[in-house]
Structure formats: structure tokens, C-alpha cells
Coordinates of C-alpha atoms in Angstrom, one line a residue:
M1 CA 1.4 18.7 0.2
P2 CA 0.2 21.6 -2.1
P3 CA -1.5 24.4 -0.3
I4 CA -5.0 23.7 -1.8
T5 CA -4.7 20.0 -0.7
L6 CA -3.7 21.0 2.8
R7 CA -6.7 23.4 3.0
L8 CA -9.0 20.7 1.9
A9 CA -7.6 18.3 4.4
V10 CA -7.9 20.8 7.3
T11 CA -11.5 21.6 6.2
A12 CA -12.4 17.9 6.2
V13 CA -10.9 17.3 9.6
M14 CA -12.7 20.4 11.0
T15 CA -16.0 19.2 9.5
L16 CA -15.6 15.7 11.0
A17 CA -14.7 17.2 14.4
S18 CA -17.8 19.4 14.3
A19 CA -20.0 16.4 13.4
L20 CA -18.6 14.3 16.2
A21 CA -19.1 17.1 18.7
A22 CA -22.7 17.6 17.6
S23 CA -23.4 13.9 18.0
A24 CA -22.2 14.1 21.6
Q25 CA -24.7 16.7 22.6
S26 CA -28.0 15.8 24.3
A27 CA -31.4 17.2 23.4
N28 CA -31.9 17.1 27.2
P29 CA -28.7 18.5 28.9
A30 CA -30.5 18.3 32.3
C31 CA -30.2 14.6 32.1
L32 CA -26.4 14.8 31.6
D33 CA -26.2 17.2 34.6
Q34 CA -28.2 14.7 36.6
L35 CA -25.9 11.8 35.6
S36 CA -22.9 13.9 36.4
E37 CA -24.2 14.7 39.9
Q38 CA -25.2 11.1 40.5
L39 CA -21.8 9.9 39.5
A40 CA -20.1 12.4 41.7
V41 CA -22.1 11.3 44.7
E42 CA -22.2 7.5 44.2
K43 CA -18.9 6.8 42.4
D44 CA -16.7 9.8 43.4
C45 CA -16.4 10.5 39.6
A46 CA -15.6 14.0 38.3
V47 CA -17.0 13.7 34.7
D48 CA -14.6 15.0 32.0
Y49 CA -16.9 14.3 29.1
F50 CA -19.6 12.1 27.8
L51 CA -19.6 9.8 24.8
N52 CA -22.0 7.3 23.1
L53 CA -25.1 9.4 24.0
K54 CA -28.3 7.8 23.0
E55 CA -31.8 9.2 23.4
G56 CA -34.9 7.4 22.3
E57 CA -38.3 6.1 23.2
L58 CA -39.4 2.8 24.5
A59 CA -43.1 2.0 24.9
G60 CA -43.9 5.7 24.9
R61 CA -41.3 6.5 27.6
L62 CA -38.1 8.5 27.0
T63 CA -34.8 6.7 27.4
F64 CA -31.3 8.1 27.9
E65 CA -28.0 6.3 27.8
A66 CA -24.5 7.7 28.0
R67 CA -20.9 6.7 28.8
A68 CA -19.1 9.0 31.1
Q69 CA -15.3 9.5 31.2
C70 CA -14.1 10.4 34.7
A71 CA -11.1 12.6 35.3
D72 CA -9.3 9.6 36.9
G73 CA -9.7 7.5 33.8
R74 CA -12.6 5.3 34.9
Q75 CA -15.7 5.0 32.6
F76 CA -19.3 4.4 33.6
D77 CA -22.4 3.7 31.6
G78 CA -25.6 5.3 32.8
S79 CA -29.1 4.6 31.6
L80 CA -32.5 6.0 32.5
T81 CA -36.0 5.2 31.3
E82 CA -38.6 7.8 32.4
P83 CA -40.3 8.1 34.8
A84 CA -37.4 6.6 36.8
G85 CA -35.8 9.3 38.9
E86 CA -32.2 8.0 38.9
F87 CA -29.8 6.5 36.4
T88 CA -28.8 2.9 36.5
I89 CA -25.0 3.0 36.6
S90 CA -22.5 0.3 35.7
E91 CA -18.7 0.6 35.7
C92 CA -16.9 -0.3 32.5
G93 CA -14.1 -2.7 33.1
V94 CA -16.1 -4.7 35.7
Q95 CA -18.7 -5.6 33.1
V96 CA -18.5 -5.4 29.3
C97 CA -19.6 -2.0 28.3

């Protein structure tokens, strides 16, 4: 591969990786902290990372959804619609996630 083509390929991969990382960030990181703590207590899950983060609004109330990957390989989906104080959690593999 010529050097210029290699540089372009590396730049494209880095740009894509940056875009994916940015899409996995929450505007409300406190919600992710809350979900991590709730998963640790309720499911004995040490969260490695989150994916499929979604934040929105439903009937004027904020909503948060995320899939958590645990260190042991399990995955959980968590959802919260304010003013609820806790996430509703379901394990992937038991149900279709």
C-alpha cells in the first residue's frame, strides 16, 4: 500500500473510532454512574463499558437507555424515565435485547 493511501486509511479509521466513542457518551454521565451502581448491587456486575446509549424525551419526561457490558461477559439493558428513581434492568440472553 503506498504511504499516502496508508495514511488516508489510518486517518479514516481514527475518525470512525472517534465518532463511535463520541456516540457512546451521555449528556448526563450521572445516569451512567447510577446504572453502574445499581447493576453492581442488584446483579453483581462490574461494568466494563456501555453501548447503545439513547437519551430522549417522552411526554415531556427525560428518558435514558443503555446496554452495559459486565467484566464477566454478561450484558444488561437499563432504562429509566424520569421521575423514576431507579433503572428497569433486564439481562440480555434471558430476553431478546
